[in-house]
């Protein structure tokens, strides 16, 4: 897929100190569908070629992240039947899956960092300039007050992060209703219904993390893609 554009950004262990609690997203198939204008999902593409693991963390392979994130994107967006096709392309930049055995005082939480791109199929263009980098947190519950590594296995952590990631991608899309012909008032109401917590890194002093400068791989190629039938969730 030569037409994809992704953000490549290093993430350090300093991120762990910024973890704040958020709510894990419920299954979208059990909720009323949020209006998304003329949106219909074309390609759902996830890559993890350059992802980084932020210690302390359990291990997860690129293939595992691709599978779980692709599944959750399908669950959230696959049922839309708008008049235009859009492609969602995500890059897994970094992750940390809280392990057991860490001192309780640290209360380790899991985190996932992705870069998101949205393409208009008919126009053959990306709808924005730079990839949108999103930091996703696992969320808290009474079972995870001392760190989810004690109460959730690796697969549960990944599934929750992936579901929260799909929710955050939808929130970003609703913040740009003009892309999909959504009424702005309806988009604002939908955003309030999503109840997405703010990204704590968005307002943090990122200079303290000593993150390398973002390097964005651009391409002049125009995407030529044919949508594939969407599987029934």
CSV table of C-alpha atoms in Angstrom, one decimal:
chain,number,residue,atom,x,y,z
A,1,UNK,CA,0.0,0.0,0.0
A,2,UNK,CA,2.3,2.8,-1.2
A,3,UNK,CA,-0.3,5.5,-0.7
A,4,UNK,CA,-0.3,5.4,3.1
A,5,UNK,CA,1.3,8.2,5.1
A,6,UNK,CA,2.3,7.5,8.7
A,7,UNK,CA,3.9,9.3,11.6
A,8,UNK,CA,7.1,7.8,12.9
A,9,UNK,CA,7.7,9.1,16.5
A,10,UNK,CA,9.9,7.7,19.2
A,11,UNK,CA,8.2,7.3,22.6
A,12,UNK,CA,10.2,7.0,25.8
A,13,UNK,CA,9.5,5.4,29.2
A,14,UNK,CA,8.8,8.9,30.5
A,15,UNK,CA,5.3,8.5,29.1
A,16,UNK,CA,4.5,6.0,31.9
A,17,UNK,CA,4.6,8.8,34.5
A,18,UNK,CA,1.8,10.7,32.6
A,19,UNK,CA,-0.7,7.9,32.6
A,20,UNK,CA,-4.1,9.1,33.7
A,21,UNK,CA,-7.3,7.1,34.1
A,22,UNK,CA,-10.0,7.0,31.5
A,23,UNK,CA,-13.0,4.8,30.8
A,24,UNK,CA,-12.8,1.7,28.7
A,25,UNK,CA,-15.1,1.9,25.7
A,26,UNK,CA,-18.2,-0.4,25.7
A,27,UNK,CA,-18.8,-2.6,22.7
A,28,UNK,CA,-20.1,-0.4,19.9
A,29,UNK,CA,-22.3,-3.2,18.6
A,30,UNK,CA,-24.4,-2.9,21.7
A,31,UNK,CA,-25.0,0.8,21.3
A,32,UNK,CA,-27.1,3.0,19.1
A,33,UNK,CA,-25.2,3.9,15.9
A,34,UNK,CA,-23.8,7.5,15.9
A,35,UNK,CA,-24.7,9.5,12.7
A,36,UNK,CA,-21.7,9.7,10.5
A,37,UNK,CA,-23.1,11.5,7.4
A,38,UNK,CA,-22.1,10.0,4.1
A,39,UNK,CA,-19.4,7.7,5.6
A,40,UNK,CA,-19.0,4.1,4.6
A,41,UNK,CA,-15.9,2.1,5.4
A,42,UNK,CA,-13.7,1.2,2.5
A,43,UNK,CA,-10.3,-0.2,3.5
A,44,UNK,CA,-9.4,-0.7,7.1
A,45,UNK,CA,-5.6,-0.8,7.2
A,46,UNK,CA,-3.4,-1.2,10.2
A,47,UNK,CA,0.4,-1.4,10.1
A,48,UNK,CA,2.9,-1.8,12.9
A,49,UNK,CA,6.3,-2.0,11.1
A,50,UNK,CA,8.0,0.5,13.4
A,51,UNK,CA,6.2,0.2,16.7
A,52,UNK,CA,8.1,0.6,19.9
A,53,UNK,CA,7.6,-1.1,23.2
A,54,UNK,CA,7.7,1.2,26.3
A,55,UNK,CA,8.9,-0.7,29.3
A,56,UNK,CA,7.8,-2.1,31.7
A,57,UNK,CA,5.5,-4.1,29.4
A,58,UNK,CA,4.3,-7.5,28.4
A,59,UNK,CA,5.2,-8.5,24.9
A,60,UNK,CA,2.9,-8.3,21.8
A,61,UNK,CA,3.8,-8.8,18.2
A,62,UNK,CA,2.9,-6.5,15.3
A,63,UNK,CA,0.6,-9.1,13.9
A,64,UNK,CA,-1.3,-9.3,17.2
A,65,UNK,CA,-1.8,-5.5,17.3
A,66,UNK,CA,-2.9,-5.5,13.6
A,67,UNK,CA,-5.4,-8.2,14.2
A,68,UNK,CA,-7.0,-6.7,17.3
A,69,UNK,CA,-7.1,-3.1,16.1
A,70,UNK,CA,-8.5,-4.1,12.7
A,71,UNK,CA,-11.2,-6.1,14.4
A,72,UNK,CA,-12.3,-3.1,16.6
A,73,UNK,CA,-12.3,-0.7,13.7
A,74,UNK,CA,-14.6,-3.1,11.8
A,75,UNK,CA,-16.9,-3.3,14.9
A,76,UNK,CA,-17.2,0.4,15.2
A,77,UNK,CA,-17.3,1.5,11.6
A,78,UNK,CA,-18.2,-1.6,9.5
A,79,UNK,CA,-22.0,-1.2,9.7
A,80,UNK,CA,-22.2,2.3,8.3
A,81,UNK,CA,-23.8,2.5,4.9
A,82,UNK,CA,-23.2,6.1,3.7
A,83,UNK,CA,-23.0,7.1,0.0
A,84,UNK,CA,-19.2,7.6,0.0
A,85,UNK,CA,-16.3,5.3,0.8
A,86,UNK,CA,-13.5,6.4,3.2
A,87,UNK,CA,-10.4,4.5,4.2
A,88,UNK,CA,-9.1,4.4,7.7
A,89,UNK,CA,-5.3,3.8,7.9
A,90,UNK,CA,-3.6,3.4,11.3
A,91,UNK,CA,0.0,3.0,12.3
A,92,UNK,CA,0.9,1.5,15.7
A,93,UNK,CA,3.7,3.8,17.0
A,94,UNK,CA,4.2,2.5,20.6
A,95,UNK,CA,2.6,0.5,23.3
A,96,UNK,CA,3.0,-0.6,26.9
A,97,UNK,CA,1.0,-3.5,28.4
A,98,UNK,CA,1.1,-3.3,32.2
A,99,UNK,CA,2.8,-6.5,33.6
A,100,UNK,CA,2.3,-8.1,37.0
A,101,UNK,CA,5.0,-7.9,39.6
A,102,UNK,CA,5.5,-4.2,39.4
A,103,UNK,CA,5.5,-2.4,42.9
A,104,UNK,CA,1.9,-1.6,43.7
A,105,UNK,CA,2.7,2.1,44.4
A,106,UNK,CA,3.5,2.6,40.7
A,107,UNK,CA,0.0,1.3,39.7
A,108,UNK,CA,1.1,0.6,36.1
A,109,UNK,CA,-1.4,1.2,33.4
A,110,UNK,CA,-1.4,0.2,29.7
A,111,UNK,CA,-1.0,2.6,26.9
A,112,UNK,CA,-1.2,2.6,23.1
A,113,UNK,CA,0.0,5.3,20.6
A,114,UNK,CA,-1.3,5.3,17.1
A,115,UNK,CA,-1.1,7.6,14.1
A,116,UNK,CA,-4.4,7.9,12.1
A,117,UNK,CA,-5.1,8.9,8.5
A,118,UNK,CA,-8.4,9.2,6.7
A,119,UNK,CA,-8.7,8.9,2.9
A,120,UNK,CA,-11.6,9.9,0.6
A,121,UNK,CA,-11.8,7.1,-2.0
A,122,UNK,CA,-13.6,9.0,-4.7
A,123,UNK,CA,-11.3,12.0,-4.6
A,124,UNK,CA,-8.2,9.8,-4.1
A,125,UNK,CA,-6.9,12.2,-1.4
A,126,UNK,CA,-6.1,12.3,2.3
A,127,UNK,CA,-8.5,14.6,4.1
A,128,UNK,CA,-5.8,16.2,6.2
A,129,UNK,CA,-2.1,17.1,6.0
A,130,UNK,CA,-0.3,15.5,8.9
A,131,UNK,CA,-1.2,12.2,10.5
A,132,UNK,CA,-3.1,12.5,13.8
A,133,UNK,CA,-1.1,10.9,16.6
A,134,UNK,CA,-3.4,9.7,19.4
A,135,UNK,CA,-2.5,8.4,22.8
A,136,UNK,CA,-4.9,5.8,24.2
A,137,UNK,CA,-5.2,4.6,27.8
A,138,UNK,CA,-6.7,1.3,29.0
A,139,UNK,CA,-9.1,2.8,31.5
A,140,UNK,CA,-9.6,2.1,35.2
A,141,UNK,CA,-12.0,0.0,37.2
A,142,UNK,CA,-12.0,-1.3,40.8
A,143,UNK,CA,-10.2,-4.3,39.5
A,144,UNK,CA,-7.2,-2.3,38.1
A,145,UNK,CA,-6.6,0.2,40.9
A,146,UNK,CA,-3.2,-1.4,41.6
A,147,UNK,CA,-2.4,-1.9,37.9
A,148,UNK,CA,-4.2,-4.0,35.3
A,149,UNK,CA,-1.3,-6.4,35.1
A,150,UNK,CA,-2.6,-8.1,38.2
A,151,UNK,CA,-6.2,-8.5,37.1
A,152,UNK,CA,-6.2,-8.6,33.2
A,153,UNK,CA,-4.2,-10.8,30.9
A,154,UNK,CA,-2.4,-9.6,27.9
A,155,UNK,CA,-5.2,-10.2,25.4
A,156,UNK,CA,-7.7,-8.4,27.6
A,157,UNK,CA,-5.4,-5.4,27.8
A,158,UNK,CA,-4.9,-5.3,24.0
A,159,UNK,CA,-8.6,-5.6,23.3
A,160,UNK,CA,-9.5,-2.8,25.6
A,161,UNK,CA,-6.8,-0.5,24.2
A,162,UNK,CA,-7.9,-1.3,20.6
A,163,UNK,CA,-11.6,-0.6,21.4
A,164,UNK,CA,-10.6,2.7,23.0
A,165,UNK,CA,-8.5,3.5,20.0
A,166,UNK,CA,-11.4,3.0,17.6
A,167,UNK,CA,-13.5,5.2,19.8
A,168,UNK,CA,-10.9,7.9,19.8
A,169,UNK,CA,-10.6,7.7,16.0
A,170,UNK,CA,-14.3,8.3,15.7
A,171,UNK,CA,-14.2,11.3,18.0
A,172,UNK,CA,-11.5,12.8,15.8
A,173,UNK,CA,-13.6,12.2,12.8
A,174,UNK,CA,-16.6,13.9,14.4
A,175,UNK,CA,-14.4,16.9,15.3
A,176,UNK,CA,-14.1,17.3,11.5
A,177,UNK,CA,-17.8,16.9,10.3
A,178,UNK,CA,-17.1,18.7,7.0
A,179,UNK,CA,-15.2,15.6,5.8
A,180,UNK,CA,-18.3,13.5,5.9
A,181,UNK,CA,-21.2,15.9,5.3
A,182,UNK,CA,-22.3,15.7,9.0
A,183,UNK,CA,-24.4,18.5,10.5
A,184,UNK,CA,-22.1,20.3,12.9
A,185,UNK,CA,-24.7,20.3,15.7
A,186,UNK,CA,-25.3,16.6,15.2
A,187,UNK,CA,-21.5,16.0,15.4
A,188,UNK,CA,-21.2,18.0,18.6
A,189,UNK,CA,-24.1,16.1,20.2
A,190,UNK,CA,-22.5,12.8,19.1
A,191,UNK,CA,-19.2,13.8,20.6
A,192,UNK,CA,-20.8,14.6,23.9
A,193,UNK,CA,-22.5,11.1,23.7
A,194,UNK,CA,-19.1,9.5,23.1
A,195,UNK,CA,-17.8,11.0,26.4
A,196,UNK,CA,-14.1,10.7,25.3
A,197,UNK,CA,-11.7,11.9,28.0
A,198,UNK,CA,-9.0,14.4,26.9
A,199,UNK,CA,-5.6,13.1,25.8
A,200,UNK,CA,-3.4,13.9,28.8
A,201,UNK,CA,-0.3,14.1,26.6
A,202,UNK,CA,-2.0,16.8,24.4
A,203,UNK,CA,-1.7,19.3,27.3
A,204,UNK,CA,1.5,17.9,28.8
A,205,UNK,CA,5.0,19.4,28.5
A,206,UNK,CA,6.3,17.0,25.8
A,207,UNK,CA,9.8,18.5,26.0
A,208,UNK,CA,10.2,16.6,29.3
A,209,UNK,CA,9.9,13.3,27.4
A,210,UNK,CA,12.7,14.1,25.0
A,211,UNK,CA,10.8,12.7,22.1
A,212,UNK,CA,12.7,12.7,18.7
A,213,UNK,CA,11.3,15.0,16.0
A,214,UNK,CA,8.4,13.4,14.1
A,215,UNK,CA,9.5,12.1,10.7
A,216,UNK,CA,6.6,11.8,8.3
A,217,UNK,CA,7.0,9.6,5.2
A,218,UNK,CA,5.2,11.4,2.4
A,219,UNK,CA,4.3,10.0,-1.0
A,220,UNK,CA,3.0,11.6,-4.2
A,221,UNK,CA,1.2,8.5,-5.3
A,222,UNK,CA,-2.6,8.7,-5.5
A,223,UNK,CA,-4.3,5.8,-3.9
A,224,UNK,CA,-6.2,3.5,-6.2
A,225,UNK,CA,-8.2,1.0,-4.1
A,226,UNK,CA,-11.2,-1.2,-4.6
A,227,UNK,CA,-13.4,-1.7,-1.5
A,228,UNK,CA,-13.8,-5.2,-0.2
A,229,UNK,CA,-17.1,-6.6,1.1
A,230,UNK,CA,-17.4,-5.9,4.8
A,231,UNK,CA,-17.8,-9.0,6.9
A,232,UNK,CA,-20.7,-9.2,9.3
A,233,UNK,CA,-19.5,-8.4,12.8
